[in-house]
PDB file of C-alpha atoms in Angstrom:
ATOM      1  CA  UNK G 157     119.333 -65.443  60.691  1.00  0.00           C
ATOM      2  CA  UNK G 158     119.857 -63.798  57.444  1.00  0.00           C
ATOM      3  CA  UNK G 159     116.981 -62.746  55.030  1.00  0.00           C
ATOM      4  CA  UNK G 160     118.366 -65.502  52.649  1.00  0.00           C
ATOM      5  CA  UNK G 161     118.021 -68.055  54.943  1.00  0.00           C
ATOM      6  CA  UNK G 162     114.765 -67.026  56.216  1.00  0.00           C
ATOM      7  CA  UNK G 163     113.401 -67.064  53.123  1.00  0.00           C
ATOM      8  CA  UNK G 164     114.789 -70.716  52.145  1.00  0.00           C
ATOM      9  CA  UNK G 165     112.787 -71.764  55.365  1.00  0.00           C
ATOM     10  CA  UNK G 166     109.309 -69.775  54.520  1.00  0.00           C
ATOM     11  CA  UNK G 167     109.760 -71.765  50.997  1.00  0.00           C
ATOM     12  CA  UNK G 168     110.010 -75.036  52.835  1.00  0.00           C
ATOM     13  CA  UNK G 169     107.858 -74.714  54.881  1.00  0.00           C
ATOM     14  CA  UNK G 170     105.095 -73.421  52.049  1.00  0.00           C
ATOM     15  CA  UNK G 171     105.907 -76.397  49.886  1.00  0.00           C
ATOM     16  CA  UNK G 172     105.307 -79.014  53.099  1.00  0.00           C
ATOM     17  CA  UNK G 173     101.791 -76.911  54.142  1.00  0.00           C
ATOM     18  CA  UNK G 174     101.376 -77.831  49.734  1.00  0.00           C
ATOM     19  CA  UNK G 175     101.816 -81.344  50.207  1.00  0.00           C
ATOM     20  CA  UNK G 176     100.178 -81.776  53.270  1.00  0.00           C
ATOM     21  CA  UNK G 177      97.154 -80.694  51.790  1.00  0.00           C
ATOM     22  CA  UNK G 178      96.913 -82.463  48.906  1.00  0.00           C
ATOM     23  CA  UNK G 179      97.231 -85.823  50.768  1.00  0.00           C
ATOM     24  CA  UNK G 180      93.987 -87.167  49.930  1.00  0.00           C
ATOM     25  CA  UNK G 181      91.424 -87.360  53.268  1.00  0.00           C
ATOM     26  CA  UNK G 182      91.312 -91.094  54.675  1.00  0.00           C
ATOM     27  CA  UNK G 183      88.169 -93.133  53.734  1.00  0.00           C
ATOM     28  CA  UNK G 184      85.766 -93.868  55.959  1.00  0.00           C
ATOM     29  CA  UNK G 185      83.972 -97.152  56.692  1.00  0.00           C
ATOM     30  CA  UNK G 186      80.720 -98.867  57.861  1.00  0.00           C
ATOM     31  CA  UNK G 187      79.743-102.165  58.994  1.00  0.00           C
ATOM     32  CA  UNK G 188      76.459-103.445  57.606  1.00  0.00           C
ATOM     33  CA  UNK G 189      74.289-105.740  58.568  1.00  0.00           C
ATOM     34  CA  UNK G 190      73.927-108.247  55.645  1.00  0.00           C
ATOM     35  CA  UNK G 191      70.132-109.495  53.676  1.00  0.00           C
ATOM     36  CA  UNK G 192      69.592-112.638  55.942  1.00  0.00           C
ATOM     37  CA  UNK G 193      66.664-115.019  55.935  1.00  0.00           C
ATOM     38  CA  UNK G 194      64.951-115.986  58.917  1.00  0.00           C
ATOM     39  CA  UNK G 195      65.883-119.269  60.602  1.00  0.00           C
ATOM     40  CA  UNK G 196      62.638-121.421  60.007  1.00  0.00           C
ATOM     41  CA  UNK G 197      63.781-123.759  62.380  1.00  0.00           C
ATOM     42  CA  UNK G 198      63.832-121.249  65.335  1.00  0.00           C
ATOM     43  CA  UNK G 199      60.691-121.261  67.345  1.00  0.00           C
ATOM     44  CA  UNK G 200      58.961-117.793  68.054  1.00  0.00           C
ATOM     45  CA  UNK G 201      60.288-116.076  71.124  1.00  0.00           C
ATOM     46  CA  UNK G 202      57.965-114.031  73.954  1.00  0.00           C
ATOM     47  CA  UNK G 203      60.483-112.702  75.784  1.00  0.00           C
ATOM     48  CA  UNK G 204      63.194-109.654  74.657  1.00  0.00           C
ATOM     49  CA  UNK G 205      66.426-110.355  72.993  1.00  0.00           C
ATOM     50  CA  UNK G 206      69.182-108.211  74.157  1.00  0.00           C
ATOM     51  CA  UNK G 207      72.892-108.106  72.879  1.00  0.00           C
ATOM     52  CA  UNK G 208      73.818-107.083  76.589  1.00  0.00           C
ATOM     53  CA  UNK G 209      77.748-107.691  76.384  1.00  0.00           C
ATOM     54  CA  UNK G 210      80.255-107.474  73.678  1.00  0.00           C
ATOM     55  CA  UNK G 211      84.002-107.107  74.296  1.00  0.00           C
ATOM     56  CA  UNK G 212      86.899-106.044  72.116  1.00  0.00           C
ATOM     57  CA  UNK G 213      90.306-106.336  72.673  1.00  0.00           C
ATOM     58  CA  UNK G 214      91.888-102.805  72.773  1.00  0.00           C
ATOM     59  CA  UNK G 215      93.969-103.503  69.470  1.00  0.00           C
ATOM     60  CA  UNK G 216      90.650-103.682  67.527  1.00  0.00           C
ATOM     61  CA  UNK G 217      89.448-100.761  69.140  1.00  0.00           C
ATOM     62  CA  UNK G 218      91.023 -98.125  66.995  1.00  0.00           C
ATOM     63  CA  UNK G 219      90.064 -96.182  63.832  1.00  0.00           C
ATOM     64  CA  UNK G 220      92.243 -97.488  61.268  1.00  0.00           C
ATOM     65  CA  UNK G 221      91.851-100.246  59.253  1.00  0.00           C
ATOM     66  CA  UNK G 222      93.672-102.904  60.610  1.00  0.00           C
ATOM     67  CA  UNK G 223      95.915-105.910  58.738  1.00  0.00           C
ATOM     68  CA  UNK G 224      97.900-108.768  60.307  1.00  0.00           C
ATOM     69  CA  UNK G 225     101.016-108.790  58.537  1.00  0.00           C
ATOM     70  CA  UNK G 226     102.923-111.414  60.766  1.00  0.00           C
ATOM     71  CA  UNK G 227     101.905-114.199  63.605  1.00  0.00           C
ATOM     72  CA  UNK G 228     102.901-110.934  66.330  1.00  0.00           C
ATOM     73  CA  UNK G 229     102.556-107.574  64.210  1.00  0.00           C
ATOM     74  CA  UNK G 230      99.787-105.251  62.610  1.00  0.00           C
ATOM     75  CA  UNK G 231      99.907-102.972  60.426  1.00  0.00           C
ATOM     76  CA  UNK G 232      97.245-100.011  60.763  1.00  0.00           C
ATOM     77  CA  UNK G 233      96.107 -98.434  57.262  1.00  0.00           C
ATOM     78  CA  UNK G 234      96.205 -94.674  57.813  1.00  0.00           C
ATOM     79  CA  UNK G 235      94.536 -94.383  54.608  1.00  0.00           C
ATOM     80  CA  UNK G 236      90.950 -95.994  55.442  1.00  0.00           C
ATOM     81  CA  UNK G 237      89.172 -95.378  59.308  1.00  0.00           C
ATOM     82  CA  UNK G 238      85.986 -96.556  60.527  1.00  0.00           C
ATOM     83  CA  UNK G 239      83.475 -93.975  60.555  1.00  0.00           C
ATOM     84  CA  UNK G 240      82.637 -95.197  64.016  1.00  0.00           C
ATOM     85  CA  UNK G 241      84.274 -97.239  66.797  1.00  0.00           C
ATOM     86  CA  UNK G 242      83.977-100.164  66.006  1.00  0.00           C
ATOM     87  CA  UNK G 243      82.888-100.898  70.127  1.00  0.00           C
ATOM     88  CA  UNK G 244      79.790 -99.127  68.918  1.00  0.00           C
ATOM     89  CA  UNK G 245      79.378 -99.834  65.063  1.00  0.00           C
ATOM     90  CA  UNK G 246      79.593-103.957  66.222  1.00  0.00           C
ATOM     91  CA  UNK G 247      77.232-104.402  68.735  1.00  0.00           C
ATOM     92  CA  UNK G 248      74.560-102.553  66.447  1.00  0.00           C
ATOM     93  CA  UNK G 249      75.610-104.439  63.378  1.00  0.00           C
ATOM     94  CA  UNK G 250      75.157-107.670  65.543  1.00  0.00           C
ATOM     95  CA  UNK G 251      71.520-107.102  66.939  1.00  0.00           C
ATOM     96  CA  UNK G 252      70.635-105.624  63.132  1.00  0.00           C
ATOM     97  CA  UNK G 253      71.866-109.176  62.023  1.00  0.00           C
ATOM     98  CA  UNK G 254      70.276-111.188  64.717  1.00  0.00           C
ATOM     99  CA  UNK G 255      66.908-109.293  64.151  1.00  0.00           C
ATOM    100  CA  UNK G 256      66.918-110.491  60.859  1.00  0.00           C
ATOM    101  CA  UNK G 257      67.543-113.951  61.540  1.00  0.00           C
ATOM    102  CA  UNK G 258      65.135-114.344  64.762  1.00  0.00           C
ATOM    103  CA  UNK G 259      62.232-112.609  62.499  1.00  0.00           C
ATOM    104  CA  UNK G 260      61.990-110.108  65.610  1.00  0.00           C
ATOM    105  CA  UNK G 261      63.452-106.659  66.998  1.00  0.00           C
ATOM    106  CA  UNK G 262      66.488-107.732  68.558  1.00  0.00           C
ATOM    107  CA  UNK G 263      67.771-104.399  71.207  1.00  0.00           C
ATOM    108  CA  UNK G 264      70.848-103.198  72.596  1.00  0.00           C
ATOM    109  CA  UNK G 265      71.525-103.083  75.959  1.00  0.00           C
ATOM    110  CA  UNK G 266      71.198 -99.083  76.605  1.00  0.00           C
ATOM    111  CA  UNK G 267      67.241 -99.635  74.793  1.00  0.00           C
ATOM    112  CA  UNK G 268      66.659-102.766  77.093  1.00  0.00           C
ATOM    113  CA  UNK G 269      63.437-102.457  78.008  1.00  0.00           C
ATOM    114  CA  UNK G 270      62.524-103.298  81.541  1.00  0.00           C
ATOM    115  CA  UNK G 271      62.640-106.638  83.742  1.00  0.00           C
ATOM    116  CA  UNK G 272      59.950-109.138  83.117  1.00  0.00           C
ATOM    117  CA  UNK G 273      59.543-111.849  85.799  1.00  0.00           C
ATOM    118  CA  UNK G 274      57.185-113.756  83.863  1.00  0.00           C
ATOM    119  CA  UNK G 275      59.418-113.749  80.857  1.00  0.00           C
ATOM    120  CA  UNK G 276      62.746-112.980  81.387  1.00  0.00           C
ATOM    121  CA  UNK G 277      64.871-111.732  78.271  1.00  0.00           C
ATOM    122  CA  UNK G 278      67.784-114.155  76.576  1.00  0.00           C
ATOM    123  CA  UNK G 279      70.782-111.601  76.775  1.00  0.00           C
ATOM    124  CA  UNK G 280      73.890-112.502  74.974  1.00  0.00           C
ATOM    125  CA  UNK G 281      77.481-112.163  75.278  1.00  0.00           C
ATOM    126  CA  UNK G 282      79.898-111.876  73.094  1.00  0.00           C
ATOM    127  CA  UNK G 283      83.818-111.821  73.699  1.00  0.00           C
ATOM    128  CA  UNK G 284      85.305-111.282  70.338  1.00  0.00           C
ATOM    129  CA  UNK G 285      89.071-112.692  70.578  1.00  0.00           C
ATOM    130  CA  UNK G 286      90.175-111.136  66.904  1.00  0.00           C
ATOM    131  CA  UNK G 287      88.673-109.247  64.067  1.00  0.00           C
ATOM    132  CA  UNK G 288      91.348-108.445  61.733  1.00  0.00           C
ATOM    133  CA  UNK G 289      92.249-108.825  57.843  1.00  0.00           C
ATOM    134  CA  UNK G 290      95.470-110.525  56.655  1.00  0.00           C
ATOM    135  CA  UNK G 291      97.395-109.145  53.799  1.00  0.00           C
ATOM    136  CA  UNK G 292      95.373-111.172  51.145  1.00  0.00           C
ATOM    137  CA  UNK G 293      92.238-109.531  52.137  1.00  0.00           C
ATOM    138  CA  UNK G 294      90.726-112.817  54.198  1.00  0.00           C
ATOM    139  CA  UNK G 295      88.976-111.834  57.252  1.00  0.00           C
ATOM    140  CA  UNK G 296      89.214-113.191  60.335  1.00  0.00           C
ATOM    141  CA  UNK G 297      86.629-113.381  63.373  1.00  0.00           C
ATOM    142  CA  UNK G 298      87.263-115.395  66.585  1.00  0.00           C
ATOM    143  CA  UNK G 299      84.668-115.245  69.578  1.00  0.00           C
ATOM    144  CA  UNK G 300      83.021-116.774  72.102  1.00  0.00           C
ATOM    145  CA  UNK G 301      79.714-116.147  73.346  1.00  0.00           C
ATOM    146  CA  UNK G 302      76.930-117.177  76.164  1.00  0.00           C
ATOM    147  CA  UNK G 303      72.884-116.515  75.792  1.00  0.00           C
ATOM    148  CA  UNK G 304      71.640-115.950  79.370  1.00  0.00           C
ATOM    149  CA  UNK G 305      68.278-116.013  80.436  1.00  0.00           C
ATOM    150  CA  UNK G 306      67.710-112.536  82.901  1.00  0.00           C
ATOM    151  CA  UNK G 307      68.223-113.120  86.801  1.00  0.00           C
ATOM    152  CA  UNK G 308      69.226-116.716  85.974  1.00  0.00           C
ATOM    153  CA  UNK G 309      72.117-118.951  85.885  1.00  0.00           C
ATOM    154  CA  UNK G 310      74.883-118.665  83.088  1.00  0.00           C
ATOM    155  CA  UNK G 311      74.754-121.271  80.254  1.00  0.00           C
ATOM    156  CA  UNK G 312      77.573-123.184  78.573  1.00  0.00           C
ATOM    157  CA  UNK G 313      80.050-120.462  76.322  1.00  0.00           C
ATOM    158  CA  UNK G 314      80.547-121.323  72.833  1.00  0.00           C
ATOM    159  CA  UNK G 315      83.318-120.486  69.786  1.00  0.00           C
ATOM    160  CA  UNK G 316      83.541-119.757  66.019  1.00  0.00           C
ATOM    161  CA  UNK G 317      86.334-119.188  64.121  1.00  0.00           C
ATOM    162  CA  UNK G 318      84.500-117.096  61.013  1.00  0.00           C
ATOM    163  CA  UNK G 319      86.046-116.310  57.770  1.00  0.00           C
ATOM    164  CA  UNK G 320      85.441-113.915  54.722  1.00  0.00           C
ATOM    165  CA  UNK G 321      87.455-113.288  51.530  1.00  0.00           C
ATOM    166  CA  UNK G 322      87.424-110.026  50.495  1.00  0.00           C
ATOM    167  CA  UNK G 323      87.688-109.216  46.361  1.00  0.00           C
ATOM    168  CA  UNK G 324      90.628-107.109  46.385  1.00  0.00           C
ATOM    169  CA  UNK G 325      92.544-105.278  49.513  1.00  0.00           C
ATOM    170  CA  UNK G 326      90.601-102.169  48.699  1.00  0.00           C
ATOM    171  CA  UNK G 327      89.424-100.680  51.757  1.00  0.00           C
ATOM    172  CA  UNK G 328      85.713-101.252  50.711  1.00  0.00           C
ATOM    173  CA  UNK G 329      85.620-104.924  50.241  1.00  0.00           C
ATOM    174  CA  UNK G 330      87.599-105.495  53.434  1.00  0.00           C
ATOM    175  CA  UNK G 331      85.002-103.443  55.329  1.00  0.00           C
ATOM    176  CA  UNK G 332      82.148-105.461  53.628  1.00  0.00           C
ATOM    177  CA  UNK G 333      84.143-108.850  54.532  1.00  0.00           C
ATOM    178  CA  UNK G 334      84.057-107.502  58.009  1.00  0.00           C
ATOM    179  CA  UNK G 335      80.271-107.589  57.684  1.00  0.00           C
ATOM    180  CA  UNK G 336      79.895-111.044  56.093  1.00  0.00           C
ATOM    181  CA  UNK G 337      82.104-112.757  58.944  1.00  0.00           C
ATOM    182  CA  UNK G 338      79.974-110.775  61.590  1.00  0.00           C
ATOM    183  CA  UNK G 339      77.007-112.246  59.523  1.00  0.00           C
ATOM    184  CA  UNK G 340      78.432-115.666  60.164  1.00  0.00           C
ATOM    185  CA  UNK G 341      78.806-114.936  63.718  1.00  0.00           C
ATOM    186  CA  UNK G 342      75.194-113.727  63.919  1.00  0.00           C
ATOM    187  CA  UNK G 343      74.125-116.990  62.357  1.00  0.00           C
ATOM    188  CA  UNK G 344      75.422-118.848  64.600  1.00  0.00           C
ATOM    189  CA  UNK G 345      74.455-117.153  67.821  1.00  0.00           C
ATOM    190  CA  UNK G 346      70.811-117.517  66.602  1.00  0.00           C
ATOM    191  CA  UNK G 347      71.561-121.393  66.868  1.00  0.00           C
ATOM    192  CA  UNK G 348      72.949-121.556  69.716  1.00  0.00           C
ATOM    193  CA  UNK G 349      69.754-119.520  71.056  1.00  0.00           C
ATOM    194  CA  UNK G 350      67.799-122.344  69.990  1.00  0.00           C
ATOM    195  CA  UNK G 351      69.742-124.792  72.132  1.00  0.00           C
ATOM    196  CA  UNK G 352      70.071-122.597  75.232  1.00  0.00           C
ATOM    197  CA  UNK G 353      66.053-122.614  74.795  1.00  0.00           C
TER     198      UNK G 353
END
């Protein structure tokens, strides 16, 4: 290789290490749980509340941002990440919610505390179907989900179908319209508690 050619390639490569680094760093997102009221017409509760179960489907699982951009394709925006899987960040943002709404610590299933005969604890389950944004910024949630009473029988699932609009397609207020629909969700598994009662 001659000296002029191996210098042409030391330049392009310099300039692509240049641009490389100036690509800005993705931004990273949270869910939060949302200022909720408690449900006055939920009676007070003895026994522990657990989110026990929530499942994902794989697509969801990943870092970036996510946008339906046809009925059978997503597009993945390399440009904004959770901070945190989103298998974690939910589950948290869930009980957060619910402990709002019930007026009482609601747990995760790695803090359960232990069995009570006397009193078993209502655990819930939660199958989330799709959490995704569409190209306008709405946010969709789809789920199904089952309060069980500990060491008893399983109750009758439910479904939602939850929607948020977001205020632009800035990475922010999608995030935050991720939070509202998971709000929605929360409100109405705090219902549904009342009915499994």
């Amino acid at each position: 290789m001659s000296r002029k050619t191996l210098g042409g390639a030391m330049l392009a490569a310099a300039l692509l290490g240049a641009c490389a680094s100036d690509a800005p760093a993705p931004r990273s997102l949270v869910l939060q749980a949302q200022p909720l009221e408690v449900l006055a017409t939920l009676p007070r509760l003895s026994a522990s509340v657990v989110v026990d179960r929530v499942i994902l489907p794989d697509y969801v699982k990943r870092n970036p941002l996510l946008e339906r951009i046809a009925p059978g394709e997503l597009n993945y925006r390399d440009s904004a990440r959770w901070a945190e899987p989103l298998g974690e960040a939910l589950p948290r943002v869930l009980a957060d919610d619910l402990s709002a709404l019930l007026g009482r610590s609601v747990t995760l299933t790695k803090l359960r505390p232990q069995a009570n005969a006397a009193d078993p604890a209502w655990l819930l389950w939660v199958d989330v179907r799709r959490l995704e944004a569409d190209a306008q910024g709405q946010v969709l949630l789809e789920a199904h989900w089952s309060w069980l009473r500990e060491g008893q029988g399983e109750k009758p699932w439910q479904h939602g179908v939850f929607q948020a609009q977001a205020s632009s397609r800035d990475p922010e207020r999608i995030a935050l319209a991720h939070s509202q629909v998971l709000a929605e969700l929360a409100r109405a598994v705090a219902g549904g508690l009342a009915q499994a009662r």
